[in-house]
Coordinates of C-alpha atoms and ligand atoms in Angstrom, one line a residue:
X1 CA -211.2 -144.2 -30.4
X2 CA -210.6 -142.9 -34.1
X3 CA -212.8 -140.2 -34.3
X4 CA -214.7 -137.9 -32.4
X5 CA -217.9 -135.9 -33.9
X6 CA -218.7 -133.3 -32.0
X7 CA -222.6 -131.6 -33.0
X8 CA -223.3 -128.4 -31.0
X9 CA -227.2 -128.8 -30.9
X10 CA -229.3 -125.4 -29.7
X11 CA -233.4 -126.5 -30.2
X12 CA -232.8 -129.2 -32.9
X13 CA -235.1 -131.7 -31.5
X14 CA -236.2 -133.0 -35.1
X15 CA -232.6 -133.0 -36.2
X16 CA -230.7 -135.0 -33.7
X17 CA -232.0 -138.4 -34.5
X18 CA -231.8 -138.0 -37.8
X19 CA -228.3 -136.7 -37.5
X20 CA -227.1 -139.7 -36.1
X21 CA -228.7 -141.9 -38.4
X22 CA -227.1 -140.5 -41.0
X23 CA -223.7 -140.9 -39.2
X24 CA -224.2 -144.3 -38.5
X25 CA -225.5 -144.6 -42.1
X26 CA -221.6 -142.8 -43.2
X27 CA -219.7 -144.9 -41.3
X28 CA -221.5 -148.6 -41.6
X29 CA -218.2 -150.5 -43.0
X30 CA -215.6 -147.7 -42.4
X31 CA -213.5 -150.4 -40.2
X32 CA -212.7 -148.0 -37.0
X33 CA -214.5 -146.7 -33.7
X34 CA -216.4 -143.3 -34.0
X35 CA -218.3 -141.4 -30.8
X36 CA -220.5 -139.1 -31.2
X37 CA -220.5 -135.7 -28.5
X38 CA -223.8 -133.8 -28.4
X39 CA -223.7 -130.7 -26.9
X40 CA -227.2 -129.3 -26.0
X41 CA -226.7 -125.3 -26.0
X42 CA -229.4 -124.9 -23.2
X43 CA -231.9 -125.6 -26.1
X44 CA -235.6 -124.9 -25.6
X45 CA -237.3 -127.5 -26.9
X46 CA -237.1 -131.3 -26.6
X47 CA -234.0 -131.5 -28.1
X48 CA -232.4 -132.6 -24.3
X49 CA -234.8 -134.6 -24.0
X50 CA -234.4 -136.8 -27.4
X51 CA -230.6 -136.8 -26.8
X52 CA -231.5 -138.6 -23.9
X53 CA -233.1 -141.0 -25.7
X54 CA -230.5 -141.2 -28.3
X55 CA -227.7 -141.9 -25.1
X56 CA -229.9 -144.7 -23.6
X57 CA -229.7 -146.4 -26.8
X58 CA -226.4 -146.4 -27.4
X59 CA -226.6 -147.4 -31.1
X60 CA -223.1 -146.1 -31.6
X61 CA -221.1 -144.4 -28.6
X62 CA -223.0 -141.3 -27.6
X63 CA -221.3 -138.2 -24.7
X64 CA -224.2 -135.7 -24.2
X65 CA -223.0 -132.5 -22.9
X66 CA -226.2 -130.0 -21.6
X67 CA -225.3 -126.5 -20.9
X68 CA -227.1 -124.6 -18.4
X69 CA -228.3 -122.0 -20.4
X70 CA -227.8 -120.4 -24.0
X71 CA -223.7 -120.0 -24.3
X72 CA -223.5 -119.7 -28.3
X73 CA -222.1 -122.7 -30.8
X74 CA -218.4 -121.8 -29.9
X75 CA -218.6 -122.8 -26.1
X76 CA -220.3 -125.6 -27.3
X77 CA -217.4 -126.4 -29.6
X78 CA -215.1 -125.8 -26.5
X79 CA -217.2 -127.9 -24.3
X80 CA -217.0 -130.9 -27.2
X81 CA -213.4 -130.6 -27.4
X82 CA -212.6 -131.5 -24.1
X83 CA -214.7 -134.3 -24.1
X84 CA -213.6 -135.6 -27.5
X85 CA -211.5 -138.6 -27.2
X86 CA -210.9 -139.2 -30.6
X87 CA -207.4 -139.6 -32.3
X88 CA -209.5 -137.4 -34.8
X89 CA -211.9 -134.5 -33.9
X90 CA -214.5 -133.2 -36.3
X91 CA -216.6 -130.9 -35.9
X92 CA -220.4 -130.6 -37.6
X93 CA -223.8 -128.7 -37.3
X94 CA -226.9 -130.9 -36.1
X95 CA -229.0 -130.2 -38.7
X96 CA -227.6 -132.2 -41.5
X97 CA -226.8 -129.4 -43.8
X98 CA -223.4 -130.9 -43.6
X99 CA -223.5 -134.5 -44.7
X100 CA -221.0 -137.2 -42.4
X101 CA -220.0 -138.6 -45.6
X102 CA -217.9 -135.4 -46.2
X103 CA -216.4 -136.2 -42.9
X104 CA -215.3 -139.6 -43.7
X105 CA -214.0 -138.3 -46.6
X106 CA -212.1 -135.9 -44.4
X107 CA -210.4 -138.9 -42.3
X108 CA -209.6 -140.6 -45.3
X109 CA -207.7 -137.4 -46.6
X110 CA -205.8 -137.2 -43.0
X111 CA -205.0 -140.8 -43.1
X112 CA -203.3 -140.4 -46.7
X113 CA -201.7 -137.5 -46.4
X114 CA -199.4 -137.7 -42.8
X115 CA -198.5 -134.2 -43.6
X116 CA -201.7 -132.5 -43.0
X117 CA -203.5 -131.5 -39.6
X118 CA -206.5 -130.3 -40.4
X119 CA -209.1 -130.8 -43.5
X120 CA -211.4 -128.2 -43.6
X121 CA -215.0 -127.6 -46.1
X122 CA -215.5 -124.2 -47.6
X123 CA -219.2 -124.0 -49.5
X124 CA -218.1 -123.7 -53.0
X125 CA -221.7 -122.2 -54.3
X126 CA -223.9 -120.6 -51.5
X127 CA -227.9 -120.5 -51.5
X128 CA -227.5 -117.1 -49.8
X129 CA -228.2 -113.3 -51.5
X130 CA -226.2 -111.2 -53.3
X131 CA -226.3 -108.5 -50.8
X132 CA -225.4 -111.1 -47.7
X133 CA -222.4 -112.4 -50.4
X134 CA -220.9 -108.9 -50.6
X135 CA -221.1 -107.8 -47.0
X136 CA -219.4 -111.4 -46.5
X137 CA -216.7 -110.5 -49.0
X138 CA -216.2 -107.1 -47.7
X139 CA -215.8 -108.8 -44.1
X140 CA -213.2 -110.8 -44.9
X141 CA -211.3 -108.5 -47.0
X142 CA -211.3 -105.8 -43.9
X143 CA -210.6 -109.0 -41.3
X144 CA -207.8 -110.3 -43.5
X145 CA -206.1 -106.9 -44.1
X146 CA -206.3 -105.4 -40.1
X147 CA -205.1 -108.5 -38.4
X148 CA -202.3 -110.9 -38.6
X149 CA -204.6 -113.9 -39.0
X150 CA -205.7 -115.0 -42.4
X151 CA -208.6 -116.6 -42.8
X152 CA -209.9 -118.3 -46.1
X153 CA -213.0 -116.9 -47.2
X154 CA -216.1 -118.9 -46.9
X155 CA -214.6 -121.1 -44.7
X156 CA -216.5 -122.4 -42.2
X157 CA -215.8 -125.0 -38.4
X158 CA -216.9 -127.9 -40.8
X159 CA -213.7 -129.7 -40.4
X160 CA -211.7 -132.4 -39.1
X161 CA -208.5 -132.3 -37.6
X162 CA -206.1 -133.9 -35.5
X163 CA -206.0 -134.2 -31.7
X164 CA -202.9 -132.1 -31.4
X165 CA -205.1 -129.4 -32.8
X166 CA -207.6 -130.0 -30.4
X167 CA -204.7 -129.4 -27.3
X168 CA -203.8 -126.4 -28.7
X169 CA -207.1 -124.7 -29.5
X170 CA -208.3 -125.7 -25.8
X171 CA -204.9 -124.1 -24.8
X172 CA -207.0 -120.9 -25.6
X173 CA -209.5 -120.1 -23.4
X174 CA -210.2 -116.7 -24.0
X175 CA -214.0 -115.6 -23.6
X176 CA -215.1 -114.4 -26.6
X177 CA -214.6 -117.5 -28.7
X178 CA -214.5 -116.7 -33.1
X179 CA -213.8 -120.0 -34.6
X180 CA -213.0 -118.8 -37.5
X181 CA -210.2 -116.4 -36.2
X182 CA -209.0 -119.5 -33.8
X183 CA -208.7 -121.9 -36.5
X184 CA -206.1 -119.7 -38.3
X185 CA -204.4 -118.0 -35.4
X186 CA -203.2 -121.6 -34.0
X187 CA -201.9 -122.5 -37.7
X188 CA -201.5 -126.2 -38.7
X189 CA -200.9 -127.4 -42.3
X190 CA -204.6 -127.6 -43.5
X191 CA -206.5 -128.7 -46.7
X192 CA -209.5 -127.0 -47.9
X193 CA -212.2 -129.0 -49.7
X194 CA -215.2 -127.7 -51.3
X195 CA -218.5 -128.8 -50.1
X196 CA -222.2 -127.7 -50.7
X197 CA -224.1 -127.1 -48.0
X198 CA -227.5 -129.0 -47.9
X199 CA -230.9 -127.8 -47.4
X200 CA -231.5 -127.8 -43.4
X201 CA -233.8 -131.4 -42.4
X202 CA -235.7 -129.3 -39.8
X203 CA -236.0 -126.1 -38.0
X204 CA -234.7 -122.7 -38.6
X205 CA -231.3 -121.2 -39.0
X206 CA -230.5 -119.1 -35.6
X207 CA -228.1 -116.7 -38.2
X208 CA -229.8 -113.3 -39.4
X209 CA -227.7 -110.2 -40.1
X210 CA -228.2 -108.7 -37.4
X211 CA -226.5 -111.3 -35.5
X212 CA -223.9 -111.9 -38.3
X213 CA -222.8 -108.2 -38.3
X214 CA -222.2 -108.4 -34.6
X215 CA -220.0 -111.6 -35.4
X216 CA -218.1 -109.7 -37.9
X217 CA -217.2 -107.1 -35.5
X218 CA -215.6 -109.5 -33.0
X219 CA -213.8 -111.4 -35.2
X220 CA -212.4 -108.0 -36.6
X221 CA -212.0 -106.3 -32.8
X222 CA -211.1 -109.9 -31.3
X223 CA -207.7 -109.9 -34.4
X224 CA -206.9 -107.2 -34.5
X225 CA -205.8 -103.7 -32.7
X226 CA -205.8 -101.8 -36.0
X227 CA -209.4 -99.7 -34.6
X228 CA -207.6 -98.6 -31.8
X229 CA -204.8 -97.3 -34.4
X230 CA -207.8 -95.9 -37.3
X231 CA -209.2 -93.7 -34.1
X232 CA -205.4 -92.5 -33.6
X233 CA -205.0 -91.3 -37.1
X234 CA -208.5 -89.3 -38.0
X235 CA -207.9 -87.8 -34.3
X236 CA -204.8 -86.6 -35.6
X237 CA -206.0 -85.6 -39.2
X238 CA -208.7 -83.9 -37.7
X239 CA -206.0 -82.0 -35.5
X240 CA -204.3 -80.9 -38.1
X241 CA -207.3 -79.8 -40.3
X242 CA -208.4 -77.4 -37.1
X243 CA -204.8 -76.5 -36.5
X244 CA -205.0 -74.9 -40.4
X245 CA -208.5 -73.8 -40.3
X246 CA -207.5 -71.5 -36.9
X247 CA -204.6 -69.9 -38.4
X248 CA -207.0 -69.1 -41.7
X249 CA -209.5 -67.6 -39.5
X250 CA -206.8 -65.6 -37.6
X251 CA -205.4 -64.4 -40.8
X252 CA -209.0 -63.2 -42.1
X253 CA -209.3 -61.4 -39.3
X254 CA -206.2 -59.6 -39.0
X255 CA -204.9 -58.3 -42.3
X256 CA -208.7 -58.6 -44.3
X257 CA -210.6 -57.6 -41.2
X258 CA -213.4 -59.9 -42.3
X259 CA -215.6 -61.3 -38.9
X260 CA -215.7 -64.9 -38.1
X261 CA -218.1 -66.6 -40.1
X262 CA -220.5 -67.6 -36.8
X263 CA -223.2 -70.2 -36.8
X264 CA -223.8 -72.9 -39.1
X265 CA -219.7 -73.5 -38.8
X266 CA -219.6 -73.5 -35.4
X267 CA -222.5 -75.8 -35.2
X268 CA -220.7 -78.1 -37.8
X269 CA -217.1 -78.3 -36.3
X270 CA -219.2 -79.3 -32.7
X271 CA -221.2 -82.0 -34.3
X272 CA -218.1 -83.4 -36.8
X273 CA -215.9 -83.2 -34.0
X274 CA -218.3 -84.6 -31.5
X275 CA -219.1 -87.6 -33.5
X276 CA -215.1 -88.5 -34.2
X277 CA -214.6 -88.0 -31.0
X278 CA -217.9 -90.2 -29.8
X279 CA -217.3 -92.9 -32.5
X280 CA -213.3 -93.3 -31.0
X281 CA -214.6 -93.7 -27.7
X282 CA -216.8 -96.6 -29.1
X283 CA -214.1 -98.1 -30.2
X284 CA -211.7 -98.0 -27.7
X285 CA -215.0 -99.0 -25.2
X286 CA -214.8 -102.1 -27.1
X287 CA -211.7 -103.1 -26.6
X288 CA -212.3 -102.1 -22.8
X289 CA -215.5 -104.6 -22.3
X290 CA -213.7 -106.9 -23.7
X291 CA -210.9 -106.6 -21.5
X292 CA -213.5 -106.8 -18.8
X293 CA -215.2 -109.6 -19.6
X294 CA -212.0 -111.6 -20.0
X295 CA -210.3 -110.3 -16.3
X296 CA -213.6 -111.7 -14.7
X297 CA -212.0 -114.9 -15.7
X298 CA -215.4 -117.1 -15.9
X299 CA -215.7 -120.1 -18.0
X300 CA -216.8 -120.6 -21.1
X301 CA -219.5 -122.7 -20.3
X302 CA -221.8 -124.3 -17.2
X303 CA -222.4 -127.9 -17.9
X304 CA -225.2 -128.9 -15.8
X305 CA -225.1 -132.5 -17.1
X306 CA -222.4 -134.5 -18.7
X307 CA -223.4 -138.3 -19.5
X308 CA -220.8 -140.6 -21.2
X309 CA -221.2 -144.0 -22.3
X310 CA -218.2 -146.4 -20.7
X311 CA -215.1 -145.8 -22.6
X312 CA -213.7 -149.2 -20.8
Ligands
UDP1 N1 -226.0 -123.7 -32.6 C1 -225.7 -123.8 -31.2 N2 -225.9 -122.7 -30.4 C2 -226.4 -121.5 -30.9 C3 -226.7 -121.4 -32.3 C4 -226.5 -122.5 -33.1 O1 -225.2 -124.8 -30.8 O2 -226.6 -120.6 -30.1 C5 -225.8 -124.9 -33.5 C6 -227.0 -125.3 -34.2 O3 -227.8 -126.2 -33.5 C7 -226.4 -126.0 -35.4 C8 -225.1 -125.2 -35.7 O4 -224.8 -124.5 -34.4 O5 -226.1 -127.3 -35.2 C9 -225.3 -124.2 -36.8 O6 -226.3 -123.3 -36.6 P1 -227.3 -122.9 -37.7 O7 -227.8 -124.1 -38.5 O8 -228.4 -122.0 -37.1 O9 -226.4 -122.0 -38.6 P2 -226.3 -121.9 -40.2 O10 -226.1 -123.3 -40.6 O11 -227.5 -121.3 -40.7 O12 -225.1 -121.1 -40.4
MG2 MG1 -227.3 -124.9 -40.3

């Protein structure tokens, strides 16, 4: 087997057919063997049940992976991974906002180029807001200067890469899985191509920015300690700023004899002190569930269902 697709799916019943048509469509002459690994993120609508249908058929090797519930697109990236069997391993969204031409495109570049491990897409113009562009910008600005990791900007898991990749990054089975943070923490010469990102054939993006903020904050707790360090540092400022503004008060009240000024100081040094002090504790609580979550030591994923065509 060349190359492996693998589409994480969560309630993209009108996409997955069409998806695979279009792969099929890609690939029609392209002279080697391609699967294709569904991975059904405990979708609520039909989409199970037209994978199903697209597995009986068969019109071009088809694994269906179903979860058991709801587990997010990166355990269903893990879960494709380890069923990928594919000298190459690409992974794509369902909803054909990123074309399998690109990808064979992508193999073509590998094939070329021995030296390279990984080709991945970055959207060169974006269809999003100004305001959604800037947080992005700030996110990876803060990300890229706390952690170790670099990641390139606008980047996204649209790539293809090859299967020693694949070993390592299901060498790391940590809990809270951030693509984007994996990618570049297990290295590998990679390419970066520009694509555009089409218009999505059906459904709804499950991205709002809610949901993207709390991404940004684990990829930027899950890279890096340097929180844990910030809450070190304004604790100590804020030491030393009380440390000074006792021995002014002492002095004012010894050699000028003038009384301590009373309430509205006292009630701001509780609620500026409380807050640093409640706002450090969040952070290092963060760092804590996580720690948590990972010694419960549960898997990424429950596949209830795994069905796979006969690789004989
Ligand atoms: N997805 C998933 N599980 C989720 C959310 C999304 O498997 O919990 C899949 C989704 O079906 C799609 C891909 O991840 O194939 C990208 O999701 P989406 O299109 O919502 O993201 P966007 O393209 O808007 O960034
Ligand atoms: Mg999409």
């Amino acid at each position: 087997m060349k190359l492996s697709l693998i589409a994480p799916c969560y309630n993209e019943a009108e996409n997955v057919q069409a998806f695979q048509d279009a792969v099929i469509e890609a690939f029609s002459g392209c002279g080697y063997d391609y699967e294709i690994i569904f991975v059904d993120d405990g979708s609520k609508d039909a989409t199970l049940h037209n994978l199903k249908k697209i597995f009986k058929a068969q019109k071009c090797p088809v694994k269906v992976i179903s979860f058991s519930r709801n587990f997010g697109k990166e355990a269903g990236i893990y879960a494709g991974l380890e069923q990928a069997s594919g000298e190459y391993i690409s992974l794509i969204d369902a909803d054909l906002q990123q074309r399998p031409e690109i990808v064979r495109n992508m193999v073509q570049i590998l094939d070329d180029r021995e030296e390279l491990d990984i080709v991945a897409a970055y959207q060169d113009r974006r269809g999003e807001g100004r305001i959604l562009s800037f947080f992005k910008k700030c996110f990876y600005s803060i990300i890229n200067k706390l952690s170790k990791v670099n990641l390139q900007p606008d980047a996204s898991d649209f790539r293809t890469f090859r299967r020693s990749v694949r070993d390592s990054i299901l060498q790391m089975t940590e809990y809270h899985r951030f693509s984007k943070g994996i990618f570049a923490w297990v290295g590998y010469s990679t390419e970066f191509i520009p694509y555009t990102a089409c218009e999505r054939h059906a459904g709804a993006s499950k991205w709002n920015f809610w949901k993207l903020l709390n991404y940004a904050i684990e990829g930027i707790i899950g890279y890096s300690t340097a929180p844990l360090r910030f809450s070190v540092f304004i604790g100590s400022i804020t030491a030393i700023a009380a440390v000074l503004y006792l021995i002014c008060v002492v002095c004012e009240k010894l050699f000028w004899g003038i009384a301590i000024p009373g309430y509205a100081t006292i009630i701001v040094l509780i609620l500026l002190l409380g807050s640093i002090q409640l706002f450090c504790i969040g952070i290092i609580g963060e760092y804590v569930g996580r720690t948590f979550e990972q010694s419960k030591n549960r898997p990424v994923y429950i596949a209830k269902e795994i069905l796979s065509y006969d690789e004989k």
